[in-house]
Every structure is written in structure tokens, then in C-alpha cells.
Short mmCIF file of N, CA and C in Angstrom, two decimals:
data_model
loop_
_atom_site.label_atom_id
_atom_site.label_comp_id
_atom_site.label_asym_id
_atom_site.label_seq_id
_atom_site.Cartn_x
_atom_site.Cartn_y
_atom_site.Cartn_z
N UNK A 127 67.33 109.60 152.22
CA UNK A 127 66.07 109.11 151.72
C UNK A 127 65.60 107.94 152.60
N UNK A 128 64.19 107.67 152.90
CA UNK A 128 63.86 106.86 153.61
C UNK A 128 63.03 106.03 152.33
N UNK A 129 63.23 104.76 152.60
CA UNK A 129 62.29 103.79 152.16
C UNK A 129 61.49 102.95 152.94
N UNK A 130 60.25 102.97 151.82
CA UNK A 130 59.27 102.39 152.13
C UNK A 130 59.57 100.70 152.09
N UNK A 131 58.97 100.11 153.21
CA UNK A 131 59.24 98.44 153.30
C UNK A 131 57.90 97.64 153.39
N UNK A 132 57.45 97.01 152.50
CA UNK A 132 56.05 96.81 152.57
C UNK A 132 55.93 95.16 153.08
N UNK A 133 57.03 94.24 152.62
CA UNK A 133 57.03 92.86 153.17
C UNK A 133 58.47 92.39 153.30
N UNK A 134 58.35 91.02 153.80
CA UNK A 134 59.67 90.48 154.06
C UNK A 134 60.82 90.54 152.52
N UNK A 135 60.40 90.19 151.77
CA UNK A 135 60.99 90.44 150.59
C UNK A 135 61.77 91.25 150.22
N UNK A 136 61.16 92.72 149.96
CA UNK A 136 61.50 93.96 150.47
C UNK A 136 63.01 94.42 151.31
N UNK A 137 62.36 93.75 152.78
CA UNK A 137 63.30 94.29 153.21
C UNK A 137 64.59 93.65 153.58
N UNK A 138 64.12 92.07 152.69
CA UNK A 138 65.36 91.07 152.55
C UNK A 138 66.82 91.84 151.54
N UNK A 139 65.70 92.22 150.49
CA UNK A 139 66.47 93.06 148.82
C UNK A 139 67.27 94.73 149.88
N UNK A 140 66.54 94.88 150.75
CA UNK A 140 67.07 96.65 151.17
C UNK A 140 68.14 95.67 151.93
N UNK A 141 67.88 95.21 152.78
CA UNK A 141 69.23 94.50 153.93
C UNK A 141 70.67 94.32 152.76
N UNK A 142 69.81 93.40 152.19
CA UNK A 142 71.28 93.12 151.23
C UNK A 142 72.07 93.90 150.28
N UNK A 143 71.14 94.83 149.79
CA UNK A 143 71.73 96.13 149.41
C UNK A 143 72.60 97.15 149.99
N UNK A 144 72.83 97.25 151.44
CA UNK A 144 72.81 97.69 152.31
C UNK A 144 74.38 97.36 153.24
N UNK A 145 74.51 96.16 152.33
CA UNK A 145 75.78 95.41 152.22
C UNK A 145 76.41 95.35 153.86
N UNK A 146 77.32 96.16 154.06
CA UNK A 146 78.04 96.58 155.63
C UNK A 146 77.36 97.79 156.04
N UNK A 147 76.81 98.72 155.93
CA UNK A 147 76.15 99.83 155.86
C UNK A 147 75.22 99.47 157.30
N UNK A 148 74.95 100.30 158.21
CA UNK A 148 73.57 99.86 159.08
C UNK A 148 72.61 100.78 158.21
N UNK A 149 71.44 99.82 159.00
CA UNK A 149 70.16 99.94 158.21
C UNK A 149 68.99 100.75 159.91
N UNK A 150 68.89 101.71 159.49
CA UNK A 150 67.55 102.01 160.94
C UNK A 150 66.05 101.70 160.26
N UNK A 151 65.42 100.90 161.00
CA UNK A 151 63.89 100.48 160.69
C UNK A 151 63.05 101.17 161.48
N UNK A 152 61.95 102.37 161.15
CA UNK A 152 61.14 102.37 162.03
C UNK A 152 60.23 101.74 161.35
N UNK A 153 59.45 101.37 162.72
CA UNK A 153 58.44 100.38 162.46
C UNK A 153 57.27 101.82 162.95
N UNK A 154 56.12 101.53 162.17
CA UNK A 154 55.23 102.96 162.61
C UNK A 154 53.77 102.84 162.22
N UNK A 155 52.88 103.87 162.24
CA UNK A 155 51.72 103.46 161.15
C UNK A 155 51.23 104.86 161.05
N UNK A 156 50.05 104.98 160.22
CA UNK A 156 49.74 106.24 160.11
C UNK A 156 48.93 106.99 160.78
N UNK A 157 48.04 106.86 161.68
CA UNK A 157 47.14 107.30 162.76
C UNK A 157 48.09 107.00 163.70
N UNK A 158 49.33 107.20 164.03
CA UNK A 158 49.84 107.11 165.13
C UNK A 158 50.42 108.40 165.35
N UNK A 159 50.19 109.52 166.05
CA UNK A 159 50.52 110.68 166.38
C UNK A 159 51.80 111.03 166.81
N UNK A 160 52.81 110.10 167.81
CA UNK A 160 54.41 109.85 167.87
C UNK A 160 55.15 109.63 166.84
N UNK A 161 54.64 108.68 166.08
CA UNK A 161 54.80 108.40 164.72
C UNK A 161 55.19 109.88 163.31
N UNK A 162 54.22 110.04 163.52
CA UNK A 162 53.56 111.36 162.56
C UNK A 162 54.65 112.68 162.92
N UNK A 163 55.01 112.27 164.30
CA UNK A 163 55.77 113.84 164.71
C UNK A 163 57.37 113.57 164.68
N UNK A 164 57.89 112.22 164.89
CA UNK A 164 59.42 111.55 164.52
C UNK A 164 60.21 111.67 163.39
N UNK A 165 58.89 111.76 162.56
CA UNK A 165 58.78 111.29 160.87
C UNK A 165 60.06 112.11 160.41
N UNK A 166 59.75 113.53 160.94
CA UNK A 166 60.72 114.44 160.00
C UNK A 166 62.06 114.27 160.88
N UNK A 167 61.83 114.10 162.35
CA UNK A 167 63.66 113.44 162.72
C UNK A 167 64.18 112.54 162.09
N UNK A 168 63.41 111.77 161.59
CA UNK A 168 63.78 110.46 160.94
C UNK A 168 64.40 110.40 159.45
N UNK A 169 63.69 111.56 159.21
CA UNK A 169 64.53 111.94 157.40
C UNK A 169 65.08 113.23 157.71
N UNK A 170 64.98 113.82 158.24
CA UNK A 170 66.93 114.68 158.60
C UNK A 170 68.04 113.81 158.66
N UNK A 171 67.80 112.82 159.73
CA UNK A 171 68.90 112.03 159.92
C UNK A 171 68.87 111.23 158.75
N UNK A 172 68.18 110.60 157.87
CA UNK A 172 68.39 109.88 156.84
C UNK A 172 69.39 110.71 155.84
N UNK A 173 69.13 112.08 155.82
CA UNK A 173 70.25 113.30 155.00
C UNK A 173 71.71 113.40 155.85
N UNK A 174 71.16 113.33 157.19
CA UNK A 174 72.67 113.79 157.41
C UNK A 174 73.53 112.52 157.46
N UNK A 175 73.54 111.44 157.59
CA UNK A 175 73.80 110.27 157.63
C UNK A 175 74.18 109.64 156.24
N UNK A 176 74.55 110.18 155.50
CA UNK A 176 74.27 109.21 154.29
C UNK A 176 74.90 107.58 153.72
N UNK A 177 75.98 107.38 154.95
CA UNK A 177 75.86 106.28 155.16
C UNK A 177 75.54 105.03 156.35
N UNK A 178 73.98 106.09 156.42
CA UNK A 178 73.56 104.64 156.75
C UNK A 178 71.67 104.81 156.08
N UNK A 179 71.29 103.84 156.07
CA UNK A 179 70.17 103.50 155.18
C UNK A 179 69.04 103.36 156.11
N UNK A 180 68.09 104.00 155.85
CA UNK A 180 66.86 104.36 156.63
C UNK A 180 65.66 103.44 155.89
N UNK A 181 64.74 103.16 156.80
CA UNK A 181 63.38 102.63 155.90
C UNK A 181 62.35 102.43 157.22
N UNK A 182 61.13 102.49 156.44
CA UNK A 182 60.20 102.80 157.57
C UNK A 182 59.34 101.39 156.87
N UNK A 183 58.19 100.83 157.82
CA UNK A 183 57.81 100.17 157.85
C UNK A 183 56.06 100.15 158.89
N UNK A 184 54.99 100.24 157.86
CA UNK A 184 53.80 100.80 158.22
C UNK A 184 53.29 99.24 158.76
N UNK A 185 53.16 99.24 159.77
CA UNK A 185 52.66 98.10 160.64
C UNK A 185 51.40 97.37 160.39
N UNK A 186 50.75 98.27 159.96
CA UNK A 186 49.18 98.07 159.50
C UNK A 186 49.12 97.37 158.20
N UNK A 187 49.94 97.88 156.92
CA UNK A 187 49.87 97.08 156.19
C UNK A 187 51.03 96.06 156.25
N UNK A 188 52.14 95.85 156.75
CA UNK A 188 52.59 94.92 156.76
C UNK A 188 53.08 94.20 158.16
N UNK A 189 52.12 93.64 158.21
CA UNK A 189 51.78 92.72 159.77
C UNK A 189 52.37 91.87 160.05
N UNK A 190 53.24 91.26 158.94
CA UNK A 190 53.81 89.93 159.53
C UNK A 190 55.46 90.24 159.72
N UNK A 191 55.81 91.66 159.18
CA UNK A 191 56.65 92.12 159.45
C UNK A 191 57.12 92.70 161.21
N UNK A 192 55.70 92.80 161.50
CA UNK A 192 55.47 93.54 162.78
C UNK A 192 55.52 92.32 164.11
N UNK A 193 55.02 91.08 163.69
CA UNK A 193 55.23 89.99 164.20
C UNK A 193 56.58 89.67 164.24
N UNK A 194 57.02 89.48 163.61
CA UNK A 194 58.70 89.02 163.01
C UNK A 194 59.40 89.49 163.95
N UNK A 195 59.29 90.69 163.88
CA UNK A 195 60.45 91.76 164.77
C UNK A 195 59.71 91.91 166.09
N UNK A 196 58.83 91.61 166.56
CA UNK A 196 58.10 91.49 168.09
C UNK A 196 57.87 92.87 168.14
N UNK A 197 57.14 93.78 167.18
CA UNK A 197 56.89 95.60 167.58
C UNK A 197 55.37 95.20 168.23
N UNK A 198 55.68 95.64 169.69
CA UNK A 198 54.58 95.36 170.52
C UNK A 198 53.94 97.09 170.75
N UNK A 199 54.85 98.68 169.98
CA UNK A 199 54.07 99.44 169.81
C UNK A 199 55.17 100.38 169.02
N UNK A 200 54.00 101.34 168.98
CA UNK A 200 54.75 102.59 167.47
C UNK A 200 55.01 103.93 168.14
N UNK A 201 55.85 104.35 167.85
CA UNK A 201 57.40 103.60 166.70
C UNK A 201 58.11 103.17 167.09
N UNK A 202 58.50 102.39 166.56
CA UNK A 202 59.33 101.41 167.67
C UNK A 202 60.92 101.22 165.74
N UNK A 203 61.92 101.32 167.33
CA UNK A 203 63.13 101.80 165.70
C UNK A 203 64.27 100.00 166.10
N UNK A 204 64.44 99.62 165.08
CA UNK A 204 64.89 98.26 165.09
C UNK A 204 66.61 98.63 163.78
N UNK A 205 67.26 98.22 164.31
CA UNK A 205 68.68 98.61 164.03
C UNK A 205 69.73 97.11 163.40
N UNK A 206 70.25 97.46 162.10
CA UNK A 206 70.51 96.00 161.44
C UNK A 206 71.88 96.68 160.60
N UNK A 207 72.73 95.12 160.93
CA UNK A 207 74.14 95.06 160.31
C UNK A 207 74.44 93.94 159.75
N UNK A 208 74.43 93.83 158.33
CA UNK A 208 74.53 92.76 157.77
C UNK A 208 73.49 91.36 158.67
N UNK A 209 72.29 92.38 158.06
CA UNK A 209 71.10 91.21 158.12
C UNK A 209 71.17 90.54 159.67
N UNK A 210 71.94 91.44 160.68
CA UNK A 210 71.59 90.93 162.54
C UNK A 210 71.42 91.93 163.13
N UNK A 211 70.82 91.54 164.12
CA UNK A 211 69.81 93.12 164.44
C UNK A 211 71.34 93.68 165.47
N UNK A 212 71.35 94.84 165.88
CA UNK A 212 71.91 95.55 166.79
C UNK A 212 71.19 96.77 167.41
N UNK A 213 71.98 97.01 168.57
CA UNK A 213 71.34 98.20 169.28
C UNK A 213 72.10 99.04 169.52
N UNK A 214 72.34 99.94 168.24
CA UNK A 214 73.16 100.99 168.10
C UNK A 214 72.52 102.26 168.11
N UNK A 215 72.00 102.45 169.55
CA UNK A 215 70.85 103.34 169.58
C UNK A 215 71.08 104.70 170.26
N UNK A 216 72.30 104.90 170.92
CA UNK A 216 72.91 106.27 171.31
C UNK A 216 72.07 107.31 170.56
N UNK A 217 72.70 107.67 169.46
CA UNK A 217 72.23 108.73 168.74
C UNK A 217 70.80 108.94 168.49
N UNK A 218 69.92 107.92 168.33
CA UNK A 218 68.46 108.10 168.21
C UNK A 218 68.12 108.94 169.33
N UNK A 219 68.70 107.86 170.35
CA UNK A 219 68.13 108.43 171.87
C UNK A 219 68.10 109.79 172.33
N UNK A 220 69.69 110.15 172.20
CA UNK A 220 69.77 111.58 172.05
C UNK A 220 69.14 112.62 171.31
N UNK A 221 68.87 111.82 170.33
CA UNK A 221 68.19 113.14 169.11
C UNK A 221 66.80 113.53 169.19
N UNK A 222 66.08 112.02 169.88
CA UNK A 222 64.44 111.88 170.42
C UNK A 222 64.92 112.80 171.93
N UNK A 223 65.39 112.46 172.56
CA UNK A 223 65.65 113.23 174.10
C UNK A 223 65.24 114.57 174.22
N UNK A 224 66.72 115.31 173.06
CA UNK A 224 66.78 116.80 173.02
C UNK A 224 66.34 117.64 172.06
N UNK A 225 65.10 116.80 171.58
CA UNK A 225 63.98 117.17 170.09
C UNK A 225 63.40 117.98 171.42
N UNK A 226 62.84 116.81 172.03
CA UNK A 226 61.44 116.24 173.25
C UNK A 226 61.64 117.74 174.24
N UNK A 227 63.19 118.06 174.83
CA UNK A 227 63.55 118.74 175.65
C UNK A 227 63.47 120.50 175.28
N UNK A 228 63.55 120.19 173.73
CA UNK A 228 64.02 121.57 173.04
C UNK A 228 65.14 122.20 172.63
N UNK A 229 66.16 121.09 173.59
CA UNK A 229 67.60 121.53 173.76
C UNK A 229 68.47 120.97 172.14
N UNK A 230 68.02 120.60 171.31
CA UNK A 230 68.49 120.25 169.76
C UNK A 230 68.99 121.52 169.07
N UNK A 231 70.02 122.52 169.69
CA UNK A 231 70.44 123.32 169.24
C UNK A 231 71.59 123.35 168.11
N UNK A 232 71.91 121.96 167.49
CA UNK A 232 72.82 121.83 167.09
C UNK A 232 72.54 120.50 165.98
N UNK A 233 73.01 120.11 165.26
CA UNK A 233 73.03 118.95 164.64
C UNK A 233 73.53 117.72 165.58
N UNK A 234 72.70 116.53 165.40
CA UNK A 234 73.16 115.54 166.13
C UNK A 234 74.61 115.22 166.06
N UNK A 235 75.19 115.17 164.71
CA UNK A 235 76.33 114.78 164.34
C UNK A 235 77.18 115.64 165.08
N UNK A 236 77.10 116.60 165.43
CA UNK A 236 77.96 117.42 165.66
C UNK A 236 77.95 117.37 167.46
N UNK A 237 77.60 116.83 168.14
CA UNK A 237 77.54 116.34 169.57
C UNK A 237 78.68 115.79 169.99
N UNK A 238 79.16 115.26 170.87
CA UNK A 238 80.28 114.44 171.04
C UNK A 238 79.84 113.21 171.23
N UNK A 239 80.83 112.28 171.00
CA UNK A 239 80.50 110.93 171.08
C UNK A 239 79.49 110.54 173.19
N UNK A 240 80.46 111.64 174.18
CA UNK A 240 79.87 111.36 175.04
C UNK A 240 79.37 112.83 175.44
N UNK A 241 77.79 113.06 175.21
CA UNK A 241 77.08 114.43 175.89
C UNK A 241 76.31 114.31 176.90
N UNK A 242 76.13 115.37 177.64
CA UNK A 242 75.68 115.57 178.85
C UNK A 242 74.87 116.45 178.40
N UNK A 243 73.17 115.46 178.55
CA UNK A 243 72.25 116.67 178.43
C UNK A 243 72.02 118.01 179.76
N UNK A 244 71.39 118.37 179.22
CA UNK A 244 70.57 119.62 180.41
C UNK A 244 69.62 118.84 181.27
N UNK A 245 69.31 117.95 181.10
CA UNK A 245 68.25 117.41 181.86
C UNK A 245 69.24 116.17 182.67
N UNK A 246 70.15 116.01 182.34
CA UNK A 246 70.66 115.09 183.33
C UNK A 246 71.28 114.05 183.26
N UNK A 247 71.31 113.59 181.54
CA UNK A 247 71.32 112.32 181.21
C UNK A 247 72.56 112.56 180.30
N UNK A 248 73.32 111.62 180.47
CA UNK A 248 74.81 111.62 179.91
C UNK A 248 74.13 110.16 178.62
N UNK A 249 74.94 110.34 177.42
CA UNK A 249 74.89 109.80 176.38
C UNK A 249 75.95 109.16 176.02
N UNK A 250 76.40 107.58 175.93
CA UNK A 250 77.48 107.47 175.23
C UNK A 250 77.82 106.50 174.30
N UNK A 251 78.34 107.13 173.19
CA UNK A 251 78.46 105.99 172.13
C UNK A 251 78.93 104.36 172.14
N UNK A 252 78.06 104.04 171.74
CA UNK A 252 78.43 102.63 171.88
C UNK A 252 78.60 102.05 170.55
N UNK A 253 79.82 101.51 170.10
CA UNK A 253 80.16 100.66 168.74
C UNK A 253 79.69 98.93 168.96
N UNK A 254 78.78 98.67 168.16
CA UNK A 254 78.29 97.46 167.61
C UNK A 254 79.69 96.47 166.92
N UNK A 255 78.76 95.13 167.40
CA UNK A 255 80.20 94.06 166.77
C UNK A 255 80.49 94.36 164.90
#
């Protein structure tokens, strides 16, 4: 399930809920066409993942959120562990890559920690502090 994050408040109560768990933020809006087409990568992986906690965050209405986190454009995905950001971004990358490529023949999860796309680009997991 993805949640909606409308202000700092919000996503103070989801962080802390969220306990040790990572949290993926996209930041997005709704006339944004990249946006609009991610959406459903973004809640697959929110299913297949179930522990880790997804929430999206519409830029337009909440602006000072968009300031905060420096989203200078959409979608832009912001990654959090006990309330500090990280860049535990392997798997996004890959999953946006071989959406993009066509080559998503498989469930992300089910990849190896280190894959070698078709196009050239080797992937490898990286563990956060």
C-alpha cells in the first residue's frame, strides 16, 4: 500500500511508524506524465516488499515538503531509515532501467543482488548504515 503524505506532520507520524523499516518517498504531482507512468511500479513494489513502507508525496499540494527535501523535479524518489535519509537505490534503478528497456521479465525481487542488464549496465546492491 502506498500512502498519501500531505505535510510535514504526516510524514513525521509515517517515519515513526515505520520504526527500523525503510520508508521510499516519491515525491511527484499529477500532470506529470513520468510520474503518472511509475505510479504502478511504485505499488507493485509497495506489494512485493512488504517490509518496507511506501508513500508518495504530491508536490503541488504540499510545497514545503518539496522545499525541505530539495525535489528540484518529478519524480524524484527520496529513501529514509529511522527518520535519515539514505540512498538505497539499487533496486529502484534496476526496476526503472528494465521497465524503460522492456527487459522486466521477471520480478525485481527475484534478480540477484548483482545483475547484468542487456543494455550494459551491471547493478549492485548496496546495504545502507
Amino acid at each position: 500500500m502506498v500512502q498519501n503524505i500531505r505535510d510535514m506532520d504526516e510524514l513525521r507520524k509515517f517515519l515513526k511508524a515505520a520504526g527500523t523499516n525503510l520508508v521510499v518517498v516519491e515525491f511527484s504531482a499529477k500532470w506529470c506524465s513520468p510520474c503518472k507512468r511509475i505510479y504502478p511500479l511504485f505499488r507493485a513494489m509497495s506489494q512485493q516488499y512488504p517490509g518496507v513502507m511506501f508513500a508518495t508525496v504530491d508536490v503541488d499540494e504540499a510545497r514545503e515538503l518539496a522545499e525541505i527535501y530539495h525535489v528540484k523535479a518529478v519524480p524524484t524518489f527520496q529513501m529514509f531509515k529511522q527518520f535519515q535519509k539514505v540512498t538505497l537505490f539499487s533496486r529502484i534503478k534496476r526496476a526503472i532501467c528494465c521497465n524503460r528497456s522492456g527487459s522486466l521479465n521477471e520480478p525485481v525481487s527475484e534478480m540477484g543482488s548483482s545483475q547484468r542488464h542487456k543494455a550494459g549496465f551491471t547493478f549492485e546492491e548496496q546495504n545502507g548504515p
